[in-house]
GROMACS .gro file of N, CA and C in nm:
model
  465
    1MET      N    1  -6.745   7.815   3.247
    1MET     CA    2  -6.829   7.700   3.309
    1MET      C    3  -6.780   7.683   3.458
    2SER      N    4  -6.858   7.642   3.530
    2SER     CA    5  -6.812   7.609   3.703
    2SER      C    6  -6.804   7.462   3.691
    3GLU      N    7  -6.805   7.439   3.821
    3GLU     CA    8  -6.764   7.287   3.863
    3GLU      C    9  -6.906   7.182   3.803
    4ALA      N   10  -7.017   7.256   3.757
    4ALA     CA   11  -7.147   7.166   3.747
    4ALA      C   12  -7.099   7.078   3.647
    5SER      N   13  -7.172   6.969   3.634
    5SER     CA   14  -7.145   6.837   3.520
    5SER      C   15  -7.277   6.823   3.440
    6GLU      N   16  -7.230   6.760   3.349
    6GLU     CA   17  -7.330   6.724   3.227
    6GLU      C   18  -7.406   6.600   3.268
    7PRO      N   19  -7.513   6.574   3.217
    7PRO     CA   20  -7.584   6.668   3.144
    7PRO      C   21  -7.663   6.770   3.204
    8TYR      N   22  -7.690   6.877   3.129
    8TYR     CA   23  -7.744   7.010   3.165
    8TYR      C   24  -7.878   7.023   3.112
    9LEU      N   25  -7.972   7.049   3.222
    9LEU     CA   26  -8.113   7.085   3.169
    9LEU      C   27  -8.111   7.244   3.163
   10PHE      N   28  -8.166   7.302   3.039
   10PHE     CA   29  -8.176   7.432   3.006
   10PHE      C   30  -8.289   7.487   3.088
   11ASP      N   31  -8.294   7.565   3.158
   11ASP     CA   32  -8.418   7.628   3.198
   11ASP      C   33  -8.463   7.770   3.114
   12VAL      N   34  -8.571   7.789   3.094
   12VAL     CA   35  -8.617   7.881   3.009
   12VAL      C   36  -8.565   8.020   2.989
   13GLY      N   37  -8.502   8.076   3.119
   13GLY     CA   38  -8.470   8.201   3.114
   13GLY      C   39  -8.315   8.173   3.050
   14VAL      N   40  -8.258   8.109   3.047
   14VAL     CA   41  -8.108   8.061   2.948
   14VAL      C   42  -8.149   8.076   2.826
   15ILE      N   43  -8.251   7.976   2.775
   15ILE     CA   44  -8.275   7.981   2.624
   15ILE      C   45  -8.330   8.136   2.593
   16ALA      N   46  -8.418   8.178   2.669
   16ALA     CA   47  -8.473   8.302   2.622
   16ALA      C   48  -8.322   8.445   2.602
   17LEU      N   49  -8.270   8.428   2.727
   17LEU     CA   50  -8.156   8.519   2.727
   17LEU      C   51  -8.045   8.510   2.596
   18ALA      N   52  -8.015   8.386   2.587
   18ALA     CA   53  -7.953   8.358   2.465
   18ALA      C   54  -7.992   8.403   2.341
   19HIS      N   55  -8.115   8.429   2.315
   19HIS     CA   56  -8.165   8.460   2.194
   19HIS      C   57  -8.210   8.655   2.208
   20THR      N   58  -8.134   8.707   2.279
   20THR     CA   59  -8.148   8.876   2.302
   20THR      C   60  -8.033   8.932   2.285
   21ASP      N   61  -8.045   9.060   2.268
   21ASP     CA   62  -7.946   9.179   2.257
   21ASP      C   63  -7.893   9.234   2.398
   22ALA      N   64  -7.943   9.147   2.495
   22ALA     CA   65  -7.902   9.204   2.627
   22ALA      C   66  -7.741   9.200   2.671
   23PRO      N   67  -7.725   9.303   2.733
   23PRO     CA   68  -7.556   9.301   2.749
   23PRO      C   69  -7.506   9.171   2.820
   24VAL      N   70  -7.579   9.101   2.886
   24VAL     CA   71  -7.508   8.998   2.958
   24VAL      C   72  -7.561   8.870   2.896
   25ARG      N   73  -7.602   8.830   2.754
   25ARG     CA   74  -7.657   8.757   2.701
   25ARG      C   75  -7.532   8.633   2.672
   26ASP      N   76  -7.434   8.688   2.652
   26ASP     CA   77  -7.309   8.589   2.622
   26ASP      C   78  -7.308   8.483   2.727
   27ALA      N   79  -7.349   8.514   2.858
   27ALA     CA   80  -7.326   8.384   2.966
   27ALA      C   81  -7.423   8.289   2.913
   28ALA      N   82  -7.553   8.313   2.865
   28ALA     CA   83  -7.638   8.208   2.801
   28ALA      C   84  -7.585   8.165   2.668
   29LEU      N   85  -7.568   8.246   2.566
   29LEU     CA   86  -7.518   8.221   2.420
   29LEU      C   87  -7.404   8.119   2.419
   30SER      N   88  -7.321   8.114   2.530
   30SER     CA   89  -7.210   8.014   2.528
   30SER      C   90  -7.269   7.885   2.534
   31TYR      N   91  -7.347   7.858   2.635
   31TYR     CA   92  -7.409   7.723   2.659
   31TYR      C   93  -7.486   7.677   2.554
   32VAL      N   94  -7.572   7.750   2.489
   32VAL     CA   95  -7.669   7.735   2.375
   32VAL      C   96  -7.559   7.703   2.250
   33ARG      N   97  -7.464   7.756   2.236
   33ARG     CA   98  -7.399   7.753   2.115
   33ARG      C   99  -7.313   7.578   2.140
   34GLU      N  100  -7.285   7.573   2.282
   34GLU     CA  101  -7.182   7.445   2.293
   34GLU      C  102  -7.309   7.330   2.265
   35ALA      N  103  -7.419   7.356   2.308
   35ALA     CA  104  -7.538   7.254   2.308
   35ALA      C  105  -7.555   7.241   2.157
   36ILE      N  106  -7.589   7.328   2.067
   36ILE     CA  107  -7.633   7.318   1.951
   36ILE      C  108  -7.482   7.236   1.865
   37ALA      N  109  -7.369   7.249   1.913
   37ALA     CA  110  -7.247   7.213   1.860
   37ALA      C  111  -7.216   7.057   1.914
   38GLY      N  112  -7.307   7.026   1.999
   38GLY     CA  113  -7.283   6.895   2.064
   38GLY      C  114  -7.146   6.878   2.163
   39GLU      N  115  -7.082   6.988   2.207
   39GLU     CA  116  -6.990   7.003   2.287
   39GLU      C  117  -7.019   6.956   2.419
   40ILE      N  118  -7.170   6.986   2.461
   40ILE     CA  119  -7.221   6.956   2.569
   40ILE      C  120  -7.330   6.866   2.567
   41ASP      N  121  -7.377   6.812   2.681
   41ASP     CA  122  -7.505   6.699   2.704
   41ASP      C  123  -7.584   6.828   2.714
   42ALA      N  124  -7.671   6.841   2.644
   42ALA     CA  125  -7.820   6.937   2.681
   42ALA      C  126  -7.927   6.860   2.686
   43ILE      N  127  -8.023   6.922   2.757
   43ILE     CA  128  -8.144   6.860   2.773
   43ILE      C  129  -8.241   6.984   2.746
   44VAL      N  130  -8.338   6.973   2.633
   44VAL     CA  131  -8.461   7.087   2.658
   44VAL      C  132  -8.586   7.037   2.632
   45PRO      N  133  -8.668   7.068   2.753
   45PRO     CA  134  -8.799   7.053   2.737
   45PRO      C  135  -8.863   7.131   2.617
   46TYR      N  136  -8.945   7.060   2.524
   46TYR     CA  137  -9.017   7.146   2.434
   46TYR      C  138  -9.070   7.257   2.490
   47PRO      N  139  -9.166   7.259   2.592
   47PRO     CA  140  -9.241   7.344   2.646
   47PRO      C  141  -9.161   7.471   2.687
   48ALA      N  142  -9.026   7.449   2.700
   48ALA     CA  143  -8.956   7.574   2.740
   48ALA      C  144  -8.944   7.675   2.630
   49LEU      N  145  -8.953   7.598   2.522
   49LEU     CA  146  -8.947   7.719   2.390
   49LEU      C  147  -9.099   7.793   2.408
   50PHE      N  148  -9.210   7.746   2.425
   50PHE     CA  149  -9.289   7.826   2.467
   50PHE      C  150  -9.267   7.936   2.531
   51GLY      N  151  -9.245   7.925   2.673
   51GLY     CA  152  -9.214   7.999   2.771
   51GLY      C  153  -9.112   8.076   2.725
   52ALA      N  154  -8.966   8.084   2.659
   52ALA     CA  155  -8.888   8.164   2.592
   52ALA      C  156  -8.958   8.257   2.500
   53HIS      N  157  -9.051   8.215   2.409
   53HIS     CA  158  -9.113   8.290   2.353
   53HIS      C  159  -9.189   8.390   2.411
   54THR      N  160  -9.273   8.338   2.520
   54THR     CA  161  -9.345   8.466   2.588
   54THR      C  162  -9.227   8.567   2.639
   55ILE      N  163  -9.127   8.494   2.697
   55ILE     CA  164  -9.027   8.596   2.769
   55ILE      C  165  -8.978   8.664   2.645
   56LEU      N  166  -8.927   8.648   2.551
   56LEU     CA  167  -8.875   8.706   2.434
   56LEU      C  168  -8.965   8.834   2.386
   57THR      N  169  -9.093   8.799   2.377
   57THR     CA  170  -9.193   8.917   2.321
   57THR      C  171  -9.240   8.980   2.429
   58THR      N  172  -9.247   8.940   2.546
   58THR     CA  173  -9.302   9.033   2.659
   58THR      C  174  -9.218   9.125   2.748
   59TYR      N  175  -9.077   9.072   2.734
   59TYR     CA  176  -9.004   9.141   2.823
   59TYR      C  177  -8.885   9.197   2.724
   60TYR      N  178  -8.837   9.129   2.645
   60TYR     CA  179  -8.721   9.173   2.539
   60TYR      C  180  -8.769   9.261   2.462
   61GLY      N  181  -8.888   9.262   2.403
   61GLY     CA  182  -8.963   9.345   2.276
   61GLY      C  183  -8.954   9.255   2.145
   62ARG      N  184  -8.908   9.147   2.172
   62ARG     CA  185  -8.912   9.077   2.035
   62ARG      C  186  -9.050   9.081   1.957
   63SER      N  187  -9.045   9.087   1.830
   63SER     CA  188  -9.171   9.052   1.757
   63SER      C  189  -9.214   8.916   1.780
   64ASN      N  190  -9.364   8.877   1.763
   64ASN     CA  191  -9.393   8.753   1.738
   64ASN      C  192  -9.310   8.686   1.669
   65ALA      N  193  -9.321   8.727   1.522
   65ALA     CA  194  -9.213   8.660   1.410
   65ALA      C  195  -9.102   8.637   1.446
   66ASP      N  196  -9.047   8.751   1.490
   66ASP     CA  197  -8.886   8.720   1.531
   66ASP      C  198  -8.864   8.632   1.630
   67ALA      N  199  -8.968   8.615   1.731
   67ALA     CA  200  -8.937   8.508   1.853
   67ALA      C  201  -8.960   8.385   1.782
   68SER      N  202  -9.035   8.360   1.704
   68SER     CA  203  -9.073   8.233   1.642
   68SER      C  204  -8.947   8.181   1.552
   69ARG      N  205  -8.918   8.276   1.483
   69ARG     CA  206  -8.802   8.234   1.405
   69ARG      C  207  -8.694   8.190   1.457
   70LEU      N  208  -8.650   8.280   1.546
   70LEU     CA  209  -8.554   8.239   1.648
   70LEU      C  210  -8.571   8.106   1.715
   71LEU      N  211  -8.659   8.073   1.781
   71LEU     CA  212  -8.675   7.923   1.835
   71LEU      C  213  -8.703   7.838   1.750
   72HIS      N  214  -8.768   7.860   1.654
   72HIS     CA  215  -8.769   7.745   1.554
   72HIS      C  216  -8.620   7.726   1.495
   73ASN      N  217  -8.544   7.800   1.462
   73ASN     CA  218  -8.416   7.776   1.449
   73ASN      C  219  -8.335   7.704   1.551
   74PHE      N  220  -8.363   7.747   1.650
   74PHE     CA  221  -8.282   7.659   1.791
   74PHE      C  222  -8.341   7.493   1.778
   75MET      N  223  -8.495   7.480   1.754
   75MET     CA  224  -8.536   7.334   1.739
   75MET      C  225  -8.474   7.286   1.658
   76ASP      N  226  -8.417   7.323   1.549
   76ASP     CA  227  -8.354   7.247   1.433
   76ASP      C  228  -8.195   7.184   1.496
   77ALA      N  229  -8.154   7.226   1.619
   77ALA     CA  230  -8.031   7.180   1.661
   77ALA      C  231  -8.048   7.031   1.670
   78LYS      N  232  -7.999   6.918   1.625
   78LYS     CA  233  -8.000   6.796   1.622
   78LYS      C  234  -7.909   6.717   1.758
   79ARG      N  235  -7.837   6.818   1.783
   79ARG     CA  236  -7.750   6.737   1.917
   79ARG      C  237  -7.797   6.755   2.055
   80ILE      N  238  -7.909   6.838   2.063
   80ILE     CA  239  -7.975   6.847   2.183
   80ILE      C  240  -8.078   6.734   2.199
   81HIS      N  241  -8.079   6.699   2.335
   81HIS     CA  242  -8.187   6.603   2.386
   81HIS      C  243  -8.300   6.703   2.388
   82TRP      N  244  -8.418   6.676   2.303
   82TRP     CA  245  -8.537   6.732   2.314
   82TRP      C  246  -8.628   6.666   2.388
   83TYR      N  247  -8.667   6.709   2.501
   83TYR     CA  248  -8.758   6.630   2.608
   83TYR      C  249  -8.886   6.662   2.565
   84ASP      N  250  -8.980   6.573   2.517
   84ASP     CA  251  -9.111   6.606   2.483
   84ASP      C  252  -9.245   6.513   2.582
   85GLY      N  253  -9.188   6.499   2.679
   85GLY     CA  254  -9.283   6.429   2.768
   85GLY      C  255  -9.349   6.526   2.847
   86MET      N  256  -9.499   6.502   2.841
   86MET     CA  257  -9.568   6.604   2.945
   86MET      C  258  -9.692   6.493   2.984
   87SER      N  259  -9.658   6.401   3.032
   87SER     CA  260  -9.743   6.295   3.081
   87SER      C  261  -9.823   6.320   3.193
   88GLU      N  262  -9.950   6.269   3.251
   88GLU     CA  263 -10.005   6.316   3.358
   88GLU      C  264  -9.924   6.298   3.479
   89ASP      N  265  -9.830   6.207   3.499
   89ASP     CA  266  -9.726   6.165   3.597
   89ASP      C  267  -9.650   6.262   3.590
   90VAL      N  268  -9.593   6.344   3.498
   90VAL     CA  269  -9.471   6.418   3.525
   90VAL      C  270  -9.530   6.546   3.535
   91VAL      N  271  -9.645   6.570   3.524
   91VAL     CA  272  -9.720   6.719   3.552
   91VAL      C  273  -9.736   6.689   3.709
   92ALA      N  274  -9.814   6.581   3.764
   92ALA     CA  275  -9.821   6.579   3.888
   92ALA      C  276  -9.710   6.558   3.984
   93ASP      N  277  -9.615   6.507   3.960
   93ASP     CA  278  -9.492   6.507   4.003
   93ASP      C  279  -9.428   6.643   4.003
   94GLY      N  280  -9.425   6.709   3.873
   94GLY     CA  281  -9.378   6.843   3.911
   94GLY      C  282  -9.448   6.951   3.999
   95PHE      N  283  -9.597   6.913   4.006
   95PHE     CA  284  -9.669   6.988   4.085
   95PHE      C  285  -9.626   6.967   4.251
   96SER      N  286  -9.619   6.820   4.283
   96SER     CA  287  -9.561   6.822   4.417
   96SER      C  288  -9.438   6.864   4.414
   97ARG      N  289  -9.319   6.858   4.332
   97ARG     CA  290  -9.220   6.916   4.364
   97ARG      C  291  -9.248   7.076   4.398
   98ALA      N  292  -9.302   7.149   4.297
   98ALA     CA  293  -9.334   7.281   4.346
   98ALA      C  294  -9.375   7.307   4.476
   99SER      N  295  -9.491   7.223   4.508
   99SER     CA  296  -9.535   7.246   4.639
   99SER      C  297  -9.436   7.238   4.733
  100ASP      N  298  -9.364   7.118   4.747
  100ASP     CA  299  -9.264   7.108   4.821
  100ASP      C  300  -9.161   7.186   4.830
  101ALA      N  301  -9.106   7.253   4.737
  101ALA     CA  302  -9.005   7.335   4.744
  101ALA      C  303  -9.015   7.477   4.746
  102ASN      N  304  -9.181   7.490   4.725
  102ASN     CA  305  -9.206   7.642   4.740
  102ASN      C  306  -9.171   7.741   4.616
  103VAL      N  307  -9.167   7.668   4.473
  103VAL     CA  308  -9.151   7.712   4.375
  103VAL      C  309  -9.281   7.724   4.280
  104GLY      N  310  -9.235   7.795   4.159
  104GLY     CA  311  -9.380   7.804   4.072
  104GLY      C  312  -9.357   7.672   3.994
  105GLY      N  313  -9.501   7.617   3.937
  105GLY     CA  314  -9.522   7.529   3.859
  105GLY      C  315  -9.462   7.491   3.751
  106TRP      N  316  -9.396   7.569   3.704
  106TRP     CA  317  -9.298   7.557   3.567
  106TRP      C  318  -9.147   7.516   3.610
  107ASP      N  319  -9.123   7.546   3.741
  107ASP     CA  320  -8.985   7.514   3.785
  107ASP      C  321  -9.007   7.368   3.845
  108GLY      N  322  -9.121   7.343   3.893
  108GLY     CA  323  -9.154   7.204   3.980
  108GLY      C  324  -9.131   7.117   3.828
  109TYR      N  325  -9.209   7.160   3.737
  109TYR     CA  326  -9.208   7.064   3.596
  109TYR      C  327  -9.064   7.029   3.547
  110TYR      N  328  -8.980   7.132   3.525
  110TYR     CA  329  -8.854   7.145   3.492
  110TYR      C  330  -8.749   7.071   3.567
  111ALA      N  331  -8.790   7.082   3.722
  111ALA     CA  332  -8.710   6.975   3.819
  111ALA      C  333  -8.740   6.831   3.779
  112GLN      N  334  -8.879   6.834   3.780
  112GLN     CA  335  -8.916   6.668   3.735
  112GLN      C  336  -8.847   6.622   3.636
  113VAL      N  337  -8.814   6.687   3.529
  113VAL     CA  338  -8.785   6.643   3.416
  113VAL      C  339  -8.626   6.643   3.421
  114ALA      N  340  -8.580   6.724   3.500
  114ALA     CA  341  -8.442   6.714   3.529
  114ALA      C  342  -8.388   6.551   3.596
  115ILE      N  343  -8.514   6.522   3.666
  115ILE     CA  344  -8.480   6.429   3.767
  115ILE      C  345  -8.505   6.282   3.674
  116GLU      N  346  -8.598   6.307   3.584
  116GLU     CA  347  -8.644   6.179   3.497
  116GLU      C  348  -8.526   6.183   3.410
  117GLU      N  349  -8.483   6.263   3.342
  117GLU     CA  350  -8.382   6.256   3.247
  117GLU      C  351  -8.214   6.230   3.281
  118GLY      N  352  -8.208   6.255   3.421
  118GLY     CA  353  -8.086   6.214   3.469
  118GLY      C  354  -8.013   6.348   3.451
  119ALA      N  355  -8.038   6.462   3.458
  119ALA     CA  356  -7.975   6.588   3.439
  119ALA      C  357  -7.885   6.610   3.579
  120ASN      N  358  -7.791   6.625   3.566
  120ASN     CA  359  -7.706   6.657   3.686
  120ASN      C  360  -7.699   6.785   3.724
  121THR      N  361  -7.703   6.881   3.638
  121THR     CA  362  -7.730   7.014   3.641
  121THR      C  363  -7.818   7.088   3.572
  122VAL      N  364  -7.894   7.200   3.642
  122VAL     CA  365  -8.014   7.285   3.582
  122VAL      C  366  -7.932   7.414   3.557
  123LEU      N  367  -7.923   7.469   3.411
  123LEU     CA  368  -7.859   7.576   3.416
  123LEU      C  369  -7.971   7.687   3.416
  124THR      N  370  -7.983   7.787   3.487
  124THR     CA  371  -8.083   7.891   3.513
  124THR      C  372  -8.043   8.035   3.527
  125ILE      N  373  -8.118   8.129   3.506
  125ILE     CA  374  -8.050   8.280   3.583
  125ILE      C  375  -8.130   8.293   3.697
  126ASP      N  376  -8.178   8.238   3.791
  126ASP     CA  377  -8.206   8.258   3.911
  126ASP      C  378  -8.195   8.145   4.001
  127ASP      N  379  -8.221   8.163   4.140
  127ASP     CA  380  -8.157   8.077   4.234
  127ASP      C  381  -8.269   7.981   4.276
  128ASP      N  382  -8.399   7.980   4.218
  128ASP     CA  383  -8.496   7.871   4.255
  128ASP      C  384  -8.474   7.730   4.258
  129PHE      N  385  -8.403   7.684   4.155
  129PHE     CA  386  -8.354   7.541   4.160
  129PHE      C  387  -8.252   7.521   4.256
  130GLU      N  388  -8.224   7.608   4.320
  130GLU     CA  389  -8.130   7.557   4.446
  130GLU      C  390  -8.207   7.500   4.578
  131ARG      N  391  -8.318   7.481   4.560
  131ARG     CA  392  -8.424   7.442   4.672
  131ARG      C  393  -8.413   7.286   4.640
  132PHE      N  394  -8.369   7.222   4.543
  132PHE     CA  395  -8.381   7.099   4.513
  132PHE      C  396  -8.241   7.038   4.525
  133ASP      N  397  -8.247   6.911   4.586
  133ASP     CA  398  -8.126   6.805   4.620
  133ASP      C  399  -8.085   6.719   4.498
  134ALA      N  400  -8.198   6.697   4.428
  134ALA     CA  401  -8.174   6.578   4.322
  134ALA      C  402  -8.054   6.631   4.212
  135PHE      N  403  -8.038   6.726   4.196
  135PHE     CA  404  -7.932   6.779   4.086
  135PHE      C  405  -7.861   6.916   4.129
  136ASN      N  406  -7.777   6.961   4.049
  136ASN     CA  407  -7.690   7.066   4.101
  136ASN      C  408  -7.763   7.201   4.018
  137THR      N  409  -7.719   7.302   4.062
  137THR     CA  410  -7.793   7.422   4.005
  137THR      C  411  -7.681   7.506   3.970
  138GLU      N  412  -7.663   7.568   3.860
  138GLU     CA  413  -7.586   7.651   3.795
  138GLU      C  414  -7.655   7.786   3.745
  139VAL      N  415  -7.645   7.896   3.840
  139VAL     CA  416  -7.691   8.011   3.823
  139VAL      C  417  -7.583   8.110   3.710
  140ILE      N  418  -7.636   8.116   3.599
  140ILE     CA  419  -7.522   8.173   3.492
  140ILE      C  420  -7.476   8.300   3.486
  141LEU      N  421  -7.566   8.375   3.580
  141LEU     CA  422  -7.558   8.514   3.581
  141LEU      C  423  -7.492   8.563   3.766
  142SER      N  424  -7.392   8.624   3.713
  142SER     CA  425  -7.314   8.673   3.852
  142SER      C  426  -7.443   8.762   3.918
  143PRO      N  427  -7.453   8.802   4.060
  143PRO     CA  428  -7.566   8.911   4.101
  143PRO      C  429  -7.539   9.061   3.996
  144GLU      N  430  -7.390   9.067   3.989
  144GLU     CA  431  -7.381   9.197   3.923
  144GLU      C  432  -7.432   9.210   3.782
  145GLU      N  433  -7.412   9.076   3.720
  145GLU     CA  434  -7.479   9.061   3.559
  145GLU      C  435  -7.652   9.049   3.578
  146PHE      N  436  -7.683   8.993   3.693
  146PHE     CA  437  -7.826   8.980   3.713
  146PHE      C  438  -7.905   9.122   3.719
  147ASP      N  439  -7.809   9.215   3.790
  147ASP     CA  440  -7.841   9.356   3.822
  147ASP      C  441  -7.887   9.425   3.692
  148GLN      N  442  -7.733   9.401   3.618
  148GLN     CA  443  -7.714   9.468   3.474
  148GLN      C  444  -7.838   9.422   3.371
  149LEU      N  445  -7.872   9.311   3.398
  149LEU     CA  446  -8.005   9.276   3.302
  149LEU      C  447  -8.114   9.323   3.361
  150ASN      N  448  -8.164   9.350   3.470
  150ASN     CA  449  -8.277   9.398   3.527
  150ASN      C  450  -8.283   9.533   3.498
  151ARG      N  451  -8.143   9.616   3.487
  151ARG     CA  452  -8.160   9.758   3.438
  151ARG      C  453  -8.176   9.759   3.289
  152PHE      N  454  -8.114   9.674   3.215
  152PHE     CA  455  -8.141   9.649   3.058
  152PHE      C  456  -8.314   9.644   3.025
  153LEU      N  457  -8.365   9.567   3.127
  153LEU     CA  458  -8.484   9.510   3.104
  153LEU      C  459  -8.607   9.646   3.135
  154GLU      N  460  -8.540   9.726   3.242
  154GLU     CA  461  -8.611   9.854   3.289
  154GLU      C  462  -8.598   9.955   3.201
  155ALA      N  463  -8.511   9.955   3.105
  155ALA     CA  464  -8.470  10.096   3.034
  155ALA      C  465  -8.567  10.092   2.920
   0.00000   0.00000   0.00000
């Protein structure tokens, strides 16, 4: 792990990657295991699970049943802070953040959740969250690992 600090908000890509057989999954899996064990303070928005399901079935080739089972099991982790807020204000503020930072709507939502929940760091596989100053961003894959993941997905 890096100099980033807890609590960590888990981006959808980290959750999905941890539930694959990709050669670089250990970077994500180590964080997920620590979150499940309560060794790190983790925040996971429930909507991220739907996003992870879509990623697992669309890009990683998991069946709907397999992705559902994996993510349902992940939901059983009692030491994770599960964020269930999707109020009109959170959504509106998320869109404002997305617009201001020129990122996708989901990233704006996750940024808003990170801010509201007091996350010090967002764990992610890409650098879009580096556009926000309210928290640290930890990209869990090196550029070489990201290239390796892309090659895996293209195969």
